[in-house]
XYZ file of N, CA and C in Angstrom:
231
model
N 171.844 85.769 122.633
C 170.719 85.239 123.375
C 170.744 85.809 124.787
N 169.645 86.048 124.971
C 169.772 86.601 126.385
C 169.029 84.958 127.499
N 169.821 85.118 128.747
C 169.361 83.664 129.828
C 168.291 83.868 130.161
N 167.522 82.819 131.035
C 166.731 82.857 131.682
C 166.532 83.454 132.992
N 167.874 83.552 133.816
C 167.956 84.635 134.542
C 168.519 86.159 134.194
N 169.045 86.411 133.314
C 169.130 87.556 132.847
C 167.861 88.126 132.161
N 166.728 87.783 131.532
C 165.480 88.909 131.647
C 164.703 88.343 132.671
N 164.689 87.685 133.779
C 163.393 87.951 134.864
C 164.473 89.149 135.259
N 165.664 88.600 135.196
C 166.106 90.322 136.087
C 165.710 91.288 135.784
N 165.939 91.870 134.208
C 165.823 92.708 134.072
C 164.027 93.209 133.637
N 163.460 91.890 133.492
C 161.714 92.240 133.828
C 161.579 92.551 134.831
N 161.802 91.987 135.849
C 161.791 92.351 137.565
C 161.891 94.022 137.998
N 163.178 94.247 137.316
C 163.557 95.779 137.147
C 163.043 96.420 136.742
N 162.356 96.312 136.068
C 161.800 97.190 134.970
C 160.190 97.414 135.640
N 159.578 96.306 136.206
C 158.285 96.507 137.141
C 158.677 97.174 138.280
N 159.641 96.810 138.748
C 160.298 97.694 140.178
C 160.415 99.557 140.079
N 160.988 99.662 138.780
C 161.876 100.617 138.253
C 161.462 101.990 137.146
N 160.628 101.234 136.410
C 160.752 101.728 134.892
C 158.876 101.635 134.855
N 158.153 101.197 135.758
C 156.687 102.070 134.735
C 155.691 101.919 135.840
N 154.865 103.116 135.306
C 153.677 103.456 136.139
C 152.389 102.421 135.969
N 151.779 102.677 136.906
C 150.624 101.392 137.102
C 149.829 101.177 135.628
N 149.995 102.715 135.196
C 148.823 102.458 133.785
C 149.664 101.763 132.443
N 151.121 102.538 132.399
C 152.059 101.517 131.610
C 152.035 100.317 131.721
N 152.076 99.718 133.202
C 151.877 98.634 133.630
C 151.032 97.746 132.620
N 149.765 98.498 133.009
C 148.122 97.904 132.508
C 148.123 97.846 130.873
N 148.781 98.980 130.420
C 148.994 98.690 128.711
C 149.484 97.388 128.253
N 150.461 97.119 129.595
C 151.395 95.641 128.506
C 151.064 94.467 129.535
N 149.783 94.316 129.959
C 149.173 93.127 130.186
C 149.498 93.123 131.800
N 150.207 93.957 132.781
C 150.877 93.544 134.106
C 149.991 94.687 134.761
N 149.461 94.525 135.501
C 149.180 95.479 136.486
C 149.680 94.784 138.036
N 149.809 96.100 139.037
C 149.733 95.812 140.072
C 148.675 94.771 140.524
N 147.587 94.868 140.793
C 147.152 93.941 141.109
C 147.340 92.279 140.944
N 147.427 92.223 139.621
C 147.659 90.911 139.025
C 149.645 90.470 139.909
N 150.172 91.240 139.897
C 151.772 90.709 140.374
C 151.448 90.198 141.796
N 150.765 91.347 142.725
C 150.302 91.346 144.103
C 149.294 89.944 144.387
N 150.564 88.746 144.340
C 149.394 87.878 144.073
C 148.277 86.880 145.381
N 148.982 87.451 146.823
C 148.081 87.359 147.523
C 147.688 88.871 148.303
N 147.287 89.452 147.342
C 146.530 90.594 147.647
C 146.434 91.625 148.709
N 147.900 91.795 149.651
C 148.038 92.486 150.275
C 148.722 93.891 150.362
N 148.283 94.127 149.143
C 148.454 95.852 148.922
C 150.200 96.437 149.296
N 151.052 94.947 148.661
C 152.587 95.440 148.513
C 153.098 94.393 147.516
N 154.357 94.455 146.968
C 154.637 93.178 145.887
C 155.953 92.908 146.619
N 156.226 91.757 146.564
C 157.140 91.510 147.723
C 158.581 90.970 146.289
N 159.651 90.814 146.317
C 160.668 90.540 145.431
C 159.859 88.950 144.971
N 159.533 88.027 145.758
C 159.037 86.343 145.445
C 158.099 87.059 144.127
N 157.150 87.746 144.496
C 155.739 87.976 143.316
C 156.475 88.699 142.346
N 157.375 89.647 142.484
C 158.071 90.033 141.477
C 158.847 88.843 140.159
N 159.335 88.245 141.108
C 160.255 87.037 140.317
C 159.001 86.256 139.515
N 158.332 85.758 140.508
C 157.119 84.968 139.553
C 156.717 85.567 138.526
N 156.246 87.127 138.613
C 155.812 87.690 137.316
C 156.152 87.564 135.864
N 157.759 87.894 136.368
C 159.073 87.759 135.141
C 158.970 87.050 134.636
N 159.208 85.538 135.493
C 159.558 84.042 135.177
C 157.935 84.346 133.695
N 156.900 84.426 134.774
C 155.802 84.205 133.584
C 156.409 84.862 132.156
N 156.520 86.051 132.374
C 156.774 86.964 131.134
C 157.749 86.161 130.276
N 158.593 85.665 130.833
C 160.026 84.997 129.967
C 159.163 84.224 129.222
N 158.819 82.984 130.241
C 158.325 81.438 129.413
C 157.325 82.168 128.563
N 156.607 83.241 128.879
C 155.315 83.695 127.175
C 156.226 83.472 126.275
N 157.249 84.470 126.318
C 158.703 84.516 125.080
C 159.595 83.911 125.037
N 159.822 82.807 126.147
C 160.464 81.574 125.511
C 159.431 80.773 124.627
N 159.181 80.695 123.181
C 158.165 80.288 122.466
C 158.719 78.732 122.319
N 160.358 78.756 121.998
C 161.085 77.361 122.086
C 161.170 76.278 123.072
N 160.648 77.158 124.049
C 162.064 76.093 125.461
C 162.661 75.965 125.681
N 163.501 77.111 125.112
C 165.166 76.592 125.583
C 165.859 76.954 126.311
N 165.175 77.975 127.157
C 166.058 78.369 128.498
C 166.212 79.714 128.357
N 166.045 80.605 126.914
C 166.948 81.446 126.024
C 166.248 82.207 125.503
N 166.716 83.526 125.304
C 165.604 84.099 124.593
C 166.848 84.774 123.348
N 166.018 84.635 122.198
C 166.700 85.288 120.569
C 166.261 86.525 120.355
N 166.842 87.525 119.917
C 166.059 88.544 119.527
C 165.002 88.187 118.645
N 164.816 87.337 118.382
C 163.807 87.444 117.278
C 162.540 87.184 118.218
N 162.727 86.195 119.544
C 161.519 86.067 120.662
C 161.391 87.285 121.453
N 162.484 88.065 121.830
C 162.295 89.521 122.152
C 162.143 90.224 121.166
N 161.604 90.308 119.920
C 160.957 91.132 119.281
C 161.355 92.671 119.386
N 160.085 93.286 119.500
C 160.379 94.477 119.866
C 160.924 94.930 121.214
N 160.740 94.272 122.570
C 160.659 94.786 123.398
C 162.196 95.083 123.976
N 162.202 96.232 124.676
C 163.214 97.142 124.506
C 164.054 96.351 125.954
N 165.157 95.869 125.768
C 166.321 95.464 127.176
C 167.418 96.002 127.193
N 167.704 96.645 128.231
C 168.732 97.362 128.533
C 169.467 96.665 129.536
């Protein structure tokens, strides 16, 4: 199982790190939408919020936890 702070991290990272605005836009995140009072930078707080969202989509249980089977496909390194 992976924690609840172990994938905002590594969601966090991965928006920080790992994809371009249009990758972004493929899997539902764009810049804009993270940038959530709209001042044309994403600060680490809007980052974290993003994640947090992303987790609880795929925490489908509640339990704090994510199973591979709620991470599915998506790839964590």
């Amino acid at each position: 199982m992976l924690s609840r702070r172990a994938a905002i991290g590594y969601v966090a990272t991965t928006v920080l790190l790992g994809f371009s605005r249009p990758a972004l836009a493929a899997r539902g995140a764009s810049f804009q939408a993270i940038d959530s009072n709209g001042d044309g930078k994403v600060d680490l707080d809007e980052i974290k919020k993003a994640a947090a969202a992303k987790f609880d989509a795929l925490d489908r249980n509640r339990t704090g936890t994510l199973t591979r089977r709620e991470v599915g496909r998506l790839r964590l390194s």
